[in-house]
Tab-separated table of C-alpha atoms in Angstrom:
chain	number	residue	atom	x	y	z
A	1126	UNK	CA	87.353	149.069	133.332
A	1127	UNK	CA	89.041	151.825	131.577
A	1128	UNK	CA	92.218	153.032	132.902
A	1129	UNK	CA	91.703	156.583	134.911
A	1130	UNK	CA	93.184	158.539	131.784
A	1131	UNK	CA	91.064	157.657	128.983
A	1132	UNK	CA	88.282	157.783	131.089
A	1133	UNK	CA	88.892	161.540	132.019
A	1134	UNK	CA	90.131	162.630	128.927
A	1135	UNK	CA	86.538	160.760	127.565
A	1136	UNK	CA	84.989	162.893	129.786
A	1137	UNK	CA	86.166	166.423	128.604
A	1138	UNK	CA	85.028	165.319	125.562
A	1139	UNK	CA	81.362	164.334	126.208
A	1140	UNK	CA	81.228	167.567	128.576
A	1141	UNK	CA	82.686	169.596	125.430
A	1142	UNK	CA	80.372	167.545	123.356
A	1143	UNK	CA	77.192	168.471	125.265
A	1144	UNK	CA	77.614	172.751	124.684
A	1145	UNK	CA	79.987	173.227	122.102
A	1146	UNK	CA	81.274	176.316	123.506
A	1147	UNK	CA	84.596	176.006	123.688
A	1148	UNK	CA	85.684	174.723	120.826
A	1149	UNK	CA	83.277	176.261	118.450
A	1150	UNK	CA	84.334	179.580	119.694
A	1151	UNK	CA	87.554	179.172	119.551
A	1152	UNK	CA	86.487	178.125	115.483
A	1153	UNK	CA	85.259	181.340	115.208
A	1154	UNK	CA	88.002	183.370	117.049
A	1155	UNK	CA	90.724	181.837	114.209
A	1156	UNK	CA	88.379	182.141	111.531
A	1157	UNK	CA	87.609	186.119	112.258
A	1158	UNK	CA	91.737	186.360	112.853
A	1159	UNK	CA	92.171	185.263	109.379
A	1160	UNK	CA	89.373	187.112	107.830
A	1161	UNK	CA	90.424	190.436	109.916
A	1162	UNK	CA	94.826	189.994	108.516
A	1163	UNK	CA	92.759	189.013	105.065
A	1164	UNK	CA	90.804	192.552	105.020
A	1165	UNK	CA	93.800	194.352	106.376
A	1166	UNK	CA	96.712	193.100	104.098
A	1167	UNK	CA	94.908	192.915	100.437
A	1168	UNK	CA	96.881	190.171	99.827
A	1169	UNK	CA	94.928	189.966	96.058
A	1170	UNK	CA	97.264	193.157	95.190
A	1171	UNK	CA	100.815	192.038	97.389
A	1172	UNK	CA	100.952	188.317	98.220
A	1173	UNK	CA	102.544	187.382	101.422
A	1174	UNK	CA	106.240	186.116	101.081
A	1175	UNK	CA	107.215	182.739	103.411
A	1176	UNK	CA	108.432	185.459	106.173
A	1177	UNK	CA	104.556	186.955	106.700
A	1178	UNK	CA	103.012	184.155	106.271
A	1179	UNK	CA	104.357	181.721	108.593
A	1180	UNK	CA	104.840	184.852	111.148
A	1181	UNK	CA	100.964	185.375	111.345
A	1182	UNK	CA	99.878	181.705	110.578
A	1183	UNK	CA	101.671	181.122	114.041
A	1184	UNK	CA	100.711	184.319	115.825
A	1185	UNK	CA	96.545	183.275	115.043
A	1186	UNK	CA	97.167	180.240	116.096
A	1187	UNK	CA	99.074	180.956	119.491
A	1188	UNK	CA	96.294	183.706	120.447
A	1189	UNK	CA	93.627	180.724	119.873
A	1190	UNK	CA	95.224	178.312	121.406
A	1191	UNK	CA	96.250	180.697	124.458
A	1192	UNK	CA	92.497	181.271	124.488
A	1193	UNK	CA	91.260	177.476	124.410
A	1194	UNK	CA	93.832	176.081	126.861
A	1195	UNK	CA	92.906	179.228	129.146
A	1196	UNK	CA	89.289	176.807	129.136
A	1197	UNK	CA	90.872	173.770	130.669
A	1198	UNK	CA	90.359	175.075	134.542
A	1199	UNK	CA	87.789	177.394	133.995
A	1200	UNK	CA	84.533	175.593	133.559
A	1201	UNK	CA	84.983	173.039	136.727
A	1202	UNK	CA	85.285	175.833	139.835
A	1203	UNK	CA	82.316	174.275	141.021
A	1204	UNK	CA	81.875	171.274	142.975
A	1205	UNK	CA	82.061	169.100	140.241
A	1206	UNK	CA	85.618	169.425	140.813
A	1207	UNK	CA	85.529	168.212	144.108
A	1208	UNK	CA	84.181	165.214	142.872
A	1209	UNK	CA	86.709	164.650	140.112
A	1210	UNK	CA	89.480	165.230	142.466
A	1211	UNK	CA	88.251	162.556	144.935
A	1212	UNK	CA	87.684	159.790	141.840
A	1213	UNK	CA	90.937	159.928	140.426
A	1214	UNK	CA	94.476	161.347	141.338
A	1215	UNK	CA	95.576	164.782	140.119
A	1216	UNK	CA	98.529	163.151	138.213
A	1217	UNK	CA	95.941	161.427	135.758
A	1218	UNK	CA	94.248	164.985	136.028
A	1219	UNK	CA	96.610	166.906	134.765
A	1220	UNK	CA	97.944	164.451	132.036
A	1221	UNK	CA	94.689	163.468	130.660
A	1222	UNK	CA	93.782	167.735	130.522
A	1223	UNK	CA	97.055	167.983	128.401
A	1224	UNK	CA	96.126	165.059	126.282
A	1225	UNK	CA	93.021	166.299	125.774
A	1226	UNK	CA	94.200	170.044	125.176
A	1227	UNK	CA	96.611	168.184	122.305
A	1228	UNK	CA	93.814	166.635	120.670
A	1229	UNK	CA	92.073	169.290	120.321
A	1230	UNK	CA	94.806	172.396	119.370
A	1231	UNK	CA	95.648	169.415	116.874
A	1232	UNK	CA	92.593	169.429	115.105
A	1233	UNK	CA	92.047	173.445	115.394
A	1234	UNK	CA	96.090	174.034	114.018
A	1235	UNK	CA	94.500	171.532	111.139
A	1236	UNK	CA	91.391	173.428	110.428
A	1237	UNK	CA	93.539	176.895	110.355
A	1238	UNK	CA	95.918	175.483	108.286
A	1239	UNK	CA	93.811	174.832	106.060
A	1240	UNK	CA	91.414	177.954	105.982
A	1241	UNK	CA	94.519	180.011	105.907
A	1242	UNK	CA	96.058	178.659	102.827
A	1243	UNK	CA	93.048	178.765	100.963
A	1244	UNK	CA	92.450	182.542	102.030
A	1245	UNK	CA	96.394	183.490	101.823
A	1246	UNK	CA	97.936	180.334	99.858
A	1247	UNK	CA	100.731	178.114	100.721
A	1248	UNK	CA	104.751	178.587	100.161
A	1249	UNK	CA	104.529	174.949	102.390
A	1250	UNK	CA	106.497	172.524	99.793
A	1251	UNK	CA	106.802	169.850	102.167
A	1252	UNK	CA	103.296	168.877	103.498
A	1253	UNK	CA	104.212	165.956	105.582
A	1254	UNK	CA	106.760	168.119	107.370
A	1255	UNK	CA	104.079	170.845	108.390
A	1256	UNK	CA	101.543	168.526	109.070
A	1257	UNK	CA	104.039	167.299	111.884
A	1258	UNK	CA	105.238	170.370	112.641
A	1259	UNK	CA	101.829	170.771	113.421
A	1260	UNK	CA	101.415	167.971	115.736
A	1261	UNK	CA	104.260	168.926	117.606
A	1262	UNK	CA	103.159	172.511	118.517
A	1263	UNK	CA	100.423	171.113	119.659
A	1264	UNK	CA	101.908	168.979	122.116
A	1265	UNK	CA	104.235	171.813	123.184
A	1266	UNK	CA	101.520	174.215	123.578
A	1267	UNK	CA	99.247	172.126	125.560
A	1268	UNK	CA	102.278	170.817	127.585
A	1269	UNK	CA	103.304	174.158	128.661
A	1270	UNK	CA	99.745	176.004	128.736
A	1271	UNK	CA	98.028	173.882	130.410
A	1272	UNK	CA	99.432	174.048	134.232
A	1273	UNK	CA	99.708	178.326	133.214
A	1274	UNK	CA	95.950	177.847	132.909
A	1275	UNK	CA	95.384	175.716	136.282
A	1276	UNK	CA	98.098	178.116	137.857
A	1277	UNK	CA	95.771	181.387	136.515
A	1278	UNK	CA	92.433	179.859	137.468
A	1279	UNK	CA	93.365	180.605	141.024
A	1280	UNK	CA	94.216	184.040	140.360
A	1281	UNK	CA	91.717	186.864	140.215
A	1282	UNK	CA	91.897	187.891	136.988
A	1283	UNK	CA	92.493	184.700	134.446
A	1284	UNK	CA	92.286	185.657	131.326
A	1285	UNK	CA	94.836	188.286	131.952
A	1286	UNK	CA	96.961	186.341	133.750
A	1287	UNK	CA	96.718	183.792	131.160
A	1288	UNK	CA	98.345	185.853	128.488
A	1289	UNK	CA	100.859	187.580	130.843
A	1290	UNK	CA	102.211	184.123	132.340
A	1291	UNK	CA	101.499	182.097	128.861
A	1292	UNK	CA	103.111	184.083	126.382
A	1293	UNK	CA	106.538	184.318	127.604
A	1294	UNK	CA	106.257	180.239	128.387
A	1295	UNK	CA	105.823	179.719	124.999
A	1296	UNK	CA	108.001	182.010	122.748
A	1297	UNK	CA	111.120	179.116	122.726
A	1298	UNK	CA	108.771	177.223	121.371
A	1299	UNK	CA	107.713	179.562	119.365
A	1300	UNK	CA	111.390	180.283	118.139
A	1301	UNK	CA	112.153	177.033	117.479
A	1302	UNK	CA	107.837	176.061	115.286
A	1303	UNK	CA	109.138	179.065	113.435
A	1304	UNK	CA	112.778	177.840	112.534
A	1305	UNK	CA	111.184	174.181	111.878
A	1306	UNK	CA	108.182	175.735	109.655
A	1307	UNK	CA	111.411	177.744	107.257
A	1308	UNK	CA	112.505	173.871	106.642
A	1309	UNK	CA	109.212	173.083	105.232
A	1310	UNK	CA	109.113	175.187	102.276
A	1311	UNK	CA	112.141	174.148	101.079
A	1312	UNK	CA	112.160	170.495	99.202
A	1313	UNK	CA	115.654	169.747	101.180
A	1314	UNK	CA	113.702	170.457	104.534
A	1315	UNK	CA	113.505	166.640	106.220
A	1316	UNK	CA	117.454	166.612	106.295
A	1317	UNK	CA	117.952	169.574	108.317
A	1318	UNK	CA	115.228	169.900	110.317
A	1319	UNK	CA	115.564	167.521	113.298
A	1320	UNK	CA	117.881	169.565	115.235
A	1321	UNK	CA	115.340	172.251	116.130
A	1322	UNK	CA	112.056	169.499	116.371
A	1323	UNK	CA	114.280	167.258	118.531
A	1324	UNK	CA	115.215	170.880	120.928
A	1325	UNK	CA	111.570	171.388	121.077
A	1326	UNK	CA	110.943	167.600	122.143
A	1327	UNK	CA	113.152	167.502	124.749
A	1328	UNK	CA	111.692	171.170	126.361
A	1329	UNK	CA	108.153	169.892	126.053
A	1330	UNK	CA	109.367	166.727	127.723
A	1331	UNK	CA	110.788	168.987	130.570
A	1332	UNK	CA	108.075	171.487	130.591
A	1333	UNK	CA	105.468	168.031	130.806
A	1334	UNK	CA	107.402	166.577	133.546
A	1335	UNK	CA	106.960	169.407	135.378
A	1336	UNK	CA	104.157	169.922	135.331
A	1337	UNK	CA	102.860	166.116	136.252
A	1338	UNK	CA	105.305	167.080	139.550
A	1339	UNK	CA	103.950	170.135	140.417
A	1340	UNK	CA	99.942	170.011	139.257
A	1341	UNK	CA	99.611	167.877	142.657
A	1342	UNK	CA	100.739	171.030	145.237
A	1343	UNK	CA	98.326	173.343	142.918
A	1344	UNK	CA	95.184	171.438	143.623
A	1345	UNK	CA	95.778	170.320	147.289
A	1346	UNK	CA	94.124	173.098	149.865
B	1017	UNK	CA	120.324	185.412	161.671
B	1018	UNK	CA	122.252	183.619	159.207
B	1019	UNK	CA	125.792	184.248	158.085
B	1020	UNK	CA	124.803	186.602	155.486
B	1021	UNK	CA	123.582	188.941	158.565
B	1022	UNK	CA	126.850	188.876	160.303
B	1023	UNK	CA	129.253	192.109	159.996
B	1024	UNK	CA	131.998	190.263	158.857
B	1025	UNK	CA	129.650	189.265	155.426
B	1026	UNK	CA	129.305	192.861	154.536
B	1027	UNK	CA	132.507	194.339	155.717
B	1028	UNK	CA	133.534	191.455	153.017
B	1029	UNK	CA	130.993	192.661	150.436
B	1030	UNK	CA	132.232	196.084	150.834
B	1031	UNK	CA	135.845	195.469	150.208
B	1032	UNK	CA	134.748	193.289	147.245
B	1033	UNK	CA	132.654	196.478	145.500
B	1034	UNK	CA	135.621	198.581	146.182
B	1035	UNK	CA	137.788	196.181	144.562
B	1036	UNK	CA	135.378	195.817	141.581
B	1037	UNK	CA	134.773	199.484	141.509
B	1038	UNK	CA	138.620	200.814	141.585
B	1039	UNK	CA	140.022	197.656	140.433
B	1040	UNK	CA	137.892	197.500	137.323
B	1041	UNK	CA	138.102	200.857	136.293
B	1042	UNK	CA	141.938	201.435	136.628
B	1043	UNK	CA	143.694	197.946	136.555
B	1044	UNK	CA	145.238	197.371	132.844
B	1045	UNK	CA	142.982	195.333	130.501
B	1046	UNK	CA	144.028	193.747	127.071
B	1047	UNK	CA	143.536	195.703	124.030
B	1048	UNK	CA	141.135	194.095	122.055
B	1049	UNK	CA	139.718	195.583	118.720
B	1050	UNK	CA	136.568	196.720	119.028
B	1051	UNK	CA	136.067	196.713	122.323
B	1052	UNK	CA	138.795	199.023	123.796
B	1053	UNK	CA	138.317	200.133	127.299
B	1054	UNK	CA	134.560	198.995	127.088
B	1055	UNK	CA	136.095	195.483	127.958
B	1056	UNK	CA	135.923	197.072	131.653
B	1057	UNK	CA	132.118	196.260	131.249
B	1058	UNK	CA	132.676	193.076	131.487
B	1059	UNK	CA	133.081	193.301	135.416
B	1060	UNK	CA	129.129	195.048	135.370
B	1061	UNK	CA	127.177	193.499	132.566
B	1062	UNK	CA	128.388	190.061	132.503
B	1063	UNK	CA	129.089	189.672	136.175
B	1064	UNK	CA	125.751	191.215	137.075
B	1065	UNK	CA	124.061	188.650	134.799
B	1066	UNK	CA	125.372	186.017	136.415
B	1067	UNK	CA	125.143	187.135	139.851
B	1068	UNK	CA	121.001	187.711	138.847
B	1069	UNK	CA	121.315	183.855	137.831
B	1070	UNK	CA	122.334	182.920	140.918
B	1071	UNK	CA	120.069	184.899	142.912
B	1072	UNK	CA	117.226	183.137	140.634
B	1073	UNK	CA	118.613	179.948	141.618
B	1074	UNK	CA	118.337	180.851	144.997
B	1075	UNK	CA	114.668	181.965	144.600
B	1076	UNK	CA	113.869	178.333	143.022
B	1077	UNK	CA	115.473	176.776	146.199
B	1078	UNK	CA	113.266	178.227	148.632
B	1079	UNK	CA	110.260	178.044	145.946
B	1080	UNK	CA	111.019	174.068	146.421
B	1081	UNK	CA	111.535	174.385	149.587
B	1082	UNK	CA	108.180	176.181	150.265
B	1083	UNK	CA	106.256	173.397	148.052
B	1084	UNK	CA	107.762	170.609	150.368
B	1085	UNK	CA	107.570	172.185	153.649
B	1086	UNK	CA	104.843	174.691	153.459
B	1087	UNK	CA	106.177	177.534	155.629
B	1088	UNK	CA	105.414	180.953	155.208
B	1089	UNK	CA	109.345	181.857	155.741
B	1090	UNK	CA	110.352	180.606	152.223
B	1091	UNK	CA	107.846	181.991	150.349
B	1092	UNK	CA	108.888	185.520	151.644
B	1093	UNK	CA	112.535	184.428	151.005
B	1094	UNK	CA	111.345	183.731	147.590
B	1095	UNK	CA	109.618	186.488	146.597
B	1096	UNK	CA	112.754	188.550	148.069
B	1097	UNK	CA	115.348	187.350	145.721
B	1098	UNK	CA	113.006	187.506	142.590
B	1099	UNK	CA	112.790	191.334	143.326
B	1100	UNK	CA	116.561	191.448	144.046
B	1101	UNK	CA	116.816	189.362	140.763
B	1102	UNK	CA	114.685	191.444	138.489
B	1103	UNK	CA	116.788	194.836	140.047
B	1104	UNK	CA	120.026	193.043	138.954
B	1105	UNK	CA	118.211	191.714	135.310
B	1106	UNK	CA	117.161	195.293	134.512
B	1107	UNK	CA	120.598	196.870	135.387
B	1108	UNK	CA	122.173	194.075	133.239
B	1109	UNK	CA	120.101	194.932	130.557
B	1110	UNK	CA	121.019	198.692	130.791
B	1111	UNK	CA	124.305	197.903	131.176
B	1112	UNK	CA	124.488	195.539	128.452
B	1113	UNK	CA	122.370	198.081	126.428
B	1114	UNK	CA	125.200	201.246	126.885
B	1115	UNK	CA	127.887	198.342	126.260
B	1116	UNK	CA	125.844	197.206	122.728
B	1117	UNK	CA	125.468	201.163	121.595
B	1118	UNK	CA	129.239	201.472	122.145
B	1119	UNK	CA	130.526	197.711	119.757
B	1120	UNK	CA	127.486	196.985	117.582
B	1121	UNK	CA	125.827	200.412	116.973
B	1122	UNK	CA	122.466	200.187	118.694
B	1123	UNK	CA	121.068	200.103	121.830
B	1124	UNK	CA	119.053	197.592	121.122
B	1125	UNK	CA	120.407	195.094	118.329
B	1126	UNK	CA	117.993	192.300	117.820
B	1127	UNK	CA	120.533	189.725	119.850
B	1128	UNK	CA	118.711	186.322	121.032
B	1129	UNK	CA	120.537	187.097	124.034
B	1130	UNK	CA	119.155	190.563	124.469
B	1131	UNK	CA	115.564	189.330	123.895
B	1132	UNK	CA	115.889	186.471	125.767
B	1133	UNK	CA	116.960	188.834	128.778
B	1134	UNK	CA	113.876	191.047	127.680
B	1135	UNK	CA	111.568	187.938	128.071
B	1136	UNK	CA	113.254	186.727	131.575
B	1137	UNK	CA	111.939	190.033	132.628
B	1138	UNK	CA	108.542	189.737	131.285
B	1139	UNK	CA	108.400	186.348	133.223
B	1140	UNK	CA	109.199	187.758	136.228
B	1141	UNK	CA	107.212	190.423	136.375
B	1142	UNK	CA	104.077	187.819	135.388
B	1143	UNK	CA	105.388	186.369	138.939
B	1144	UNK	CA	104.761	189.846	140.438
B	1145	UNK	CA	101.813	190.173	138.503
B	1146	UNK	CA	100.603	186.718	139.518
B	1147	UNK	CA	101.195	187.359	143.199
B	1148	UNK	CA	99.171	190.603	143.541
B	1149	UNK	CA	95.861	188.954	141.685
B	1150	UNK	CA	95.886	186.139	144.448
B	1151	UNK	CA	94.426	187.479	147.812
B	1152	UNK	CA	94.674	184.544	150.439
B	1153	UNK	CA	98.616	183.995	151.418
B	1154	UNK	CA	98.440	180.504	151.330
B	1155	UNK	CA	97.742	180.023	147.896
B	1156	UNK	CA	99.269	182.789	146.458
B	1157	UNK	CA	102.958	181.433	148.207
B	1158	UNK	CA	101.616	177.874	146.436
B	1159	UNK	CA	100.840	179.302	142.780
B	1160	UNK	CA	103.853	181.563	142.752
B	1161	UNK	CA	106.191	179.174	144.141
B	1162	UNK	CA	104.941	176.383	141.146
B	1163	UNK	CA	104.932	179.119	138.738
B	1164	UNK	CA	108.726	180.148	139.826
B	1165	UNK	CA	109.952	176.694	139.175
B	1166	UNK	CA	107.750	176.360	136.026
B	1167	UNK	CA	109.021	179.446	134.672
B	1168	UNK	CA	112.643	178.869	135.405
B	1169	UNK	CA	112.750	175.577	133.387
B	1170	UNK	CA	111.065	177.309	130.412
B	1171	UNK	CA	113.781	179.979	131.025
B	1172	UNK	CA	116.687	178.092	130.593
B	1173	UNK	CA	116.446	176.432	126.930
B	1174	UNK	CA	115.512	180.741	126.021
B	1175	UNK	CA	118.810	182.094	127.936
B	1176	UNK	CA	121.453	178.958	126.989
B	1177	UNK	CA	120.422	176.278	124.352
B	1178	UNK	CA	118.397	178.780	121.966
B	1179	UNK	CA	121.418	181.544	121.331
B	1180	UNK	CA	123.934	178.803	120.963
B	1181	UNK	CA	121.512	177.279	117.286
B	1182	UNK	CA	121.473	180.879	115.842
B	1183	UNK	CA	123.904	183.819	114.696
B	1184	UNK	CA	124.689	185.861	117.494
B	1185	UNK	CA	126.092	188.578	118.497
B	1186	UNK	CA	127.522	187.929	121.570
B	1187	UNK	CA	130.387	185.854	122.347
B	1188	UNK	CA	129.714	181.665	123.229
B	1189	UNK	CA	126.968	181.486	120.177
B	1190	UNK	CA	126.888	178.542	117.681
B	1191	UNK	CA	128.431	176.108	120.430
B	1192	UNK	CA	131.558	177.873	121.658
B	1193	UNK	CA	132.218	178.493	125.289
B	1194	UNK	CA	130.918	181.763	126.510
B	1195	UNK	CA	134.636	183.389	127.429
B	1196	UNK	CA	137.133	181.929	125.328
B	1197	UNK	CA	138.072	185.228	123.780
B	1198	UNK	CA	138.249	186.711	127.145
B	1199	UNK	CA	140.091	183.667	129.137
B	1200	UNK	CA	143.023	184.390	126.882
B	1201	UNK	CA	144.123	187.116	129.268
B	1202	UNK	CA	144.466	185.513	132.706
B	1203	UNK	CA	144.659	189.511	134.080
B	1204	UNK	CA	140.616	190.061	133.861
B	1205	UNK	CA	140.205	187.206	136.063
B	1206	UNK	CA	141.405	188.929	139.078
B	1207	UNK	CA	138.670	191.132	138.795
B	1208	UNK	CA	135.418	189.140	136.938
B	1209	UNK	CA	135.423	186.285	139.444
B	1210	UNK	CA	135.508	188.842	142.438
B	1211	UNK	CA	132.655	190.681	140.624
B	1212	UNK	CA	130.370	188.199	140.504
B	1213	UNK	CA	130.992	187.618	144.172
B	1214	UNK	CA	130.771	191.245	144.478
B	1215	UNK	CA	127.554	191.633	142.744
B	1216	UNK	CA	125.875	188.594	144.479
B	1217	UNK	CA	127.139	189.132	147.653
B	1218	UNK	CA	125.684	192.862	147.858
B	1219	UNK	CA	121.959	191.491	146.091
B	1220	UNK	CA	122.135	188.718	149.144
B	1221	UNK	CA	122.736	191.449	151.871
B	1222	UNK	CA	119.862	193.670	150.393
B	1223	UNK	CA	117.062	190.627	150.315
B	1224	UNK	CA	118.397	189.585	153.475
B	1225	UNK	CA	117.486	193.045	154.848
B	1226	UNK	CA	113.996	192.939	153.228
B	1227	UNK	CA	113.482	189.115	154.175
B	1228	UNK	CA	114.155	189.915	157.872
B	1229	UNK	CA	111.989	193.315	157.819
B	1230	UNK	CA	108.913	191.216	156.626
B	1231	UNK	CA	109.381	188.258	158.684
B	1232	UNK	CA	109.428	191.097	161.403
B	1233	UNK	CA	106.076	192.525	159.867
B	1234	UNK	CA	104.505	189.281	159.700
B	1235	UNK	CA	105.260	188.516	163.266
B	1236	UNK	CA	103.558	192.048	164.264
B	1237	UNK	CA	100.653	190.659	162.667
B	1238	UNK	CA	100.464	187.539	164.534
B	1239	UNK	CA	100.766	188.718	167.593
């Protein structure tokens, strides 16, 4: 017997499995991002300096991922959720949809990465550092998006609401992926960096236990 | 009818304005480079931030509150001191804004303190926005209370940890206490600390007005 969790968070992957939509869509909405900021800047005549590039790398990739999380409530309004909601308790709900929403900004912040250095190249120096840096947004954004997107689901207007409660959630963490991404393109980045990655730990943490404390009042009604 | 109803509350809030008023503008200040008279600000800008903190903190009480006991009274408490919060956050802004033209040349100056005020407002009005796209009363005192308490924790690293790990403009960045500059001169107590109270205490005694007009409304309804 698997443990409530794993078993959930299996489950938004078979249902994401089955139609694709989501997460091929939100493909497409980073890859037409890039191509549009590739069109508009001619980069082949003035390359990008580590200032514009890490600005927009991290302005695509918070619209996506605004617009992915802003998924996690959407597709279950139906009774289906009912059901879910009598099977298992809305603490392993709401930790298993952030797990999930991790995995998965994780492997999209990978994909951009690596679309957007081959369209705009790379002032990264030290790989390992991004690649983490990359990790760790996505925990942070799917630890603070992801009760913004149950809390806009019950609102009239969610993708709206999505941005307008989202965005200002998120720029702290924004602040401090931005300071931590200026480490990695220097070659003396691992010694300074952990003051800003260890900040962002410890809001996620807040921001996480939050919402496992609150998620329960949202769904009970 | 709670303490903050009872004449003696605002007869006290009165004499405290007055005091902050008269007192702030004419009692002597240091003379500090820079800043000159525009020190006197202090008593508006900084004590009107604080006193929009605390009337945030309130909100977040009664948010909790709400979540745990699921009366309609707290939710309309709640709502109350967000608006009396956002009045005070947008007159601390301005205030702030005059006081920034004035020392450092601009209005607006790039500060992580001014944008982090900036963003504070944006949140709140997302709470506003929130609560008019949610129709039943129920849930709409539910989502906004979670998203009050949410909002204020995500708040708090933006407004006091962030400011303090870059260059700032204000005083208290890179890890030193916010008034040490102004603490030297014990005279400006006298004043800030009755300020705040000043500030707070007339913010309380306006929600408290509204509060008790819509708990009036909703009983109309009821009935």
């Amino acid at each position: 017997m698997k443990s409530p969790i794993l078993a959930l968070i299996h489950k938004d992957f078979l249902i994401e499995w089955r139609n694709r939509v989501v997460i091929s869509g939100a493909l497409l909405y980073t890859f037409s991002s890039i191509f549009i900021t590739y069109l508009s800047f001619e980069v082949s005549t003035a390359p990008f300096n580590g200032s514009t590039w890490q600005t927009l790398f991290w302005v695509i990739f918070v619209f996506a991922a605004t617009n992915l999380v802003s998924r996690s409530f959407f597709k279950e309004e139906d009774r289906s959720k009912l059901y879910y909601y009598q099977l298992s308790s809305p603490e392993s709900i709401i930790l298993a949809k952030t797990v999930y929403n991790a995995m998965v900004l994780f492997g999209l912040s990978t994909l951009t990465w690596i679309i957007y250095s081959l369209v705009f190249g790379s002032p990264v120096v030290l790989e390992s550092l991004f690649f983490l840096i990359l990790l760790i947004a996505s925990v942070s954004f799917a630890s603070s998006l992801t009760l913004i997107s149950a809390i806009s689901s019950k609102g009239s207007n969610q993708s709206t609401l999505m941005v307008v409660l989202g965005f200002p959630i998120v720029i702290p963490q924004i602040l401090l992926l931005i300071r931590s991404t200026q480490y990695s393109f220097l070659t003396s980045g691992w010694e300074n960096v952990g003051q800003s990655i260890l900040t962002l730990l410890a809001i996620d943490a807040i921001l996480l236990a939050l919402s496992y404390m609150l998620f329960p009042y949202l769904w009970r009604s | 009818m709670t303490a903050f109803d009872r004449p003696f509350f605002r007869i006290l809030t009165l004499i405290l304005l007055l005091y902050t008023l008269v007192g702030g503008l004419l009692l002597p200040v240091p003379k500090v480079p820079q800043l000159y008279e525009s020190i006197r600000n202090l008593y508006y800008h900084v004590s009107m931030w604080f006193s929009m903190m605390i009337i945030l903190s309130i909100s977040i009480y009664h948010s909790i509150k709400y979540l745990s006991g699921q009366k309609m009274e707290d939710d309309i408490k709640a709502v109350e001191f967000v608006n009396a919060g956002i009045i005070l956050g947008v007159l601390g802004i301005c205030t702030g804004a005059l006081w920034a033209r004035f020392t450092w040349g601009e209005f607006w100056s790039s500060d992580p303190k001014q944008n982090g005020a900036a963003v504070a407002l944006l949140i709140y009005f997302g709470y506003l926005v929130l609560r008019s796209s949610i129709t039943d009363e129920q849930t709409r005192a539910r989502v906004s209370a979670i998203f009050n308490i949410f909002a204020f924790a995500s708040l708090v690293p933006l407004l006091y940890i962030l400011p303090r790990m870059v260059e700032s403009l204000h005083p208290g960045a890179e890890g030193n206490p916010g008034f040490s500059e102004y603490d030297l001169d014990n005279s400006m107590r006298f004043v800030f600390y009755p300020s705040i109270l000043a500030w707070t205490f007339l913010f309380i005694w306006i929600s408290r007005l509204r509060i008790r007009l819509n708990l009036l409304n909703q009983r109309i309804l009821e009935s």
